[in-house]
Amino acid sequence: MTSGGKAPLRAIVQGTYGPSGGRYAVGTATTVTGSITFSLKRDVWGEGREPRAGEEVFLDDITRNREGWRANRARLIRLGDGQG
């Protein structure tokens, strides 16, 4: 789950928002000023359930637009990821 040879960013989910079909989550990371949003649609969020506030996630393919940072791929961090 990397792009351009860079490791994915670790972030903490602050919450999930939006109506059904347009849901998104907001996370923060110590290495980025401000928050990072990511869609909860299947093409971005690679999990079967929504993330919960306080959970740690991997964010990848992060771009900046006028509203701020956006991750174009995201998933939960698991014990087997080796970055414990």
Tab-separated table of C-alpha atoms in Angstrom:
chain	number	residue	atom	x	y	z
A	1	MET	CA	0.000	0.000	0.000
A	2	THR	CA	2.640	2.513	-0.946
A	3	SER	CA	2.992	4.981	-3.749
A	4	GLY	CA	6.187	6.352	-5.156
A	5	GLY	CA	8.302	4.170	-2.883
A	6	LYS	CA	7.219	6.053	0.256
A	7	ALA	CA	5.914	4.281	3.333
A	8	PRO	CA	2.278	4.942	4.233
A	9	LEU	CA	1.617	7.526	6.923
A	10	ARG	CA	0.324	6.464	10.346
A	11	ALA	CA	-2.613	8.541	11.577
A	12	ILE	CA	-5.199	8.512	14.366
A	13	VAL	CA	-8.861	8.673	13.358
A	14	GLN	CA	-10.638	11.655	14.914
A	15	GLY	CA	-14.106	10.741	13.650
A	16	THR	CA	-16.347	9.799	10.720
A	17	TYR	CA	-18.820	12.159	9.057
A	18	GLY	CA	-21.253	12.641	6.202
A	19	PRO	CA	-24.412	11.015	4.850
A	20	SER	CA	-24.653	7.437	3.631
A	21	GLY	CA	-22.835	7.098	0.311
A	22	GLY	CA	-20.695	10.165	0.960
A	23	ARG	CA	-19.095	9.206	4.257
A	24	TYR	CA	-15.551	10.182	5.090
A	25	ALA	CA	-13.143	10.106	8.029
A	26	VAL	CA	-10.709	12.632	9.418
A	27	GLY	CA	-7.358	11.705	10.901
A	28	THR	CA	-4.301	13.443	12.297
A	29	ALA	CA	-0.619	12.544	12.158
A	30	THR	CA	2.310	13.970	14.096
A	31	THR	CA	4.235	14.598	10.869
A	32	VAL	CA	1.520	16.643	9.098
A	33	THR	CA	0.152	20.042	10.086
A	34	GLY	CA	-3.620	19.919	10.094
A	35	SER	CA	-5.945	17.018	9.433
A	36	ILE	CA	-6.141	14.468	6.627
A	37	THR	CA	-9.483	13.318	5.224
A	38	PHE	CA	-10.232	10.063	3.430
A	39	SER	CA	-13.327	8.656	1.794
A	40	LEU	CA	-15.006	5.567	3.214
A	41	LYS	CA	-15.936	4.338	-0.265
A	42	ARG	CA	-14.502	0.935	-1.223
A	43	ASP	CA	-11.992	2.340	-3.719
A	44	VAL	CA	-10.239	4.276	-0.899
A	45	TRP	CA	-11.071	2.574	2.406
A	46	GLY	CA	-9.946	-1.050	2.250
A	47	GLU	CA	-11.962	-2.440	5.165
A	48	GLY	CA	-15.344	-4.031	5.755
A	49	ARG	CA	-16.322	-1.617	8.515
A	50	GLU	CA	-15.858	2.075	9.253
A	51	PRO	CA	-12.920	3.145	11.409
A	52	ARG	CA	-13.597	4.233	14.973
A	53	ALA	CA	-12.320	7.389	16.653
A	54	GLY	CA	-8.960	6.645	18.237
A	55	GLU	CA	-8.027	3.810	15.881
A	56	GLU	CA	-4.693	3.982	14.091
A	57	VAL	CA	-4.721	3.732	10.300
A	58	PHE	CA	-2.304	3.725	7.386
A	59	LEU	CA	-2.905	6.561	4.897
A	60	ASP	CA	-1.290	6.547	1.476
A	61	ASP	CA	-1.240	8.488	-1.797
A	62	ILE	CA	-1.794	11.765	0.090
A	63	THR	CA	-2.451	14.891	-1.937
A	64	ARG	CA	-3.245	18.491	-1.074
A	65	ASN	CA	-6.209	20.458	-2.382
A	66	ARG	CA	-7.680	23.814	-1.365
A	67	GLU	CA	-9.547	22.235	1.560
A	68	GLY	CA	-6.428	20.486	2.910
A	69	TRP	CA	-4.857	17.048	2.798
A	70	ARG	CA	-6.610	14.036	1.283
A	71	ALA	CA	-5.527	10.380	1.444
A	72	ASN	CA	-6.515	8.376	-1.613
A	73	ARG	CA	-5.937	4.997	0.078
A	74	ALA	CA	-6.458	3.975	3.701
A	75	ARG	CA	-6.702	0.906	5.914
A	76	LEU	CA	-6.497	-0.215	9.537
A	77	ILE	CA	-3.110	-1.054	11.053
A	78	ARG	CA	-2.844	-4.674	12.180
A	79	LEU	CA	-0.473	-6.503	14.488
A	80	GLY	CA	1.157	-8.334	11.579
A	81	ASP	CA	2.150	-5.087	9.864
A	82	GLY	CA	5.479	-5.195	11.726
A	83	GLN	CA	5.540	-1.553	12.766
A	84	GLY	CA	4.267	-2.192	16.287
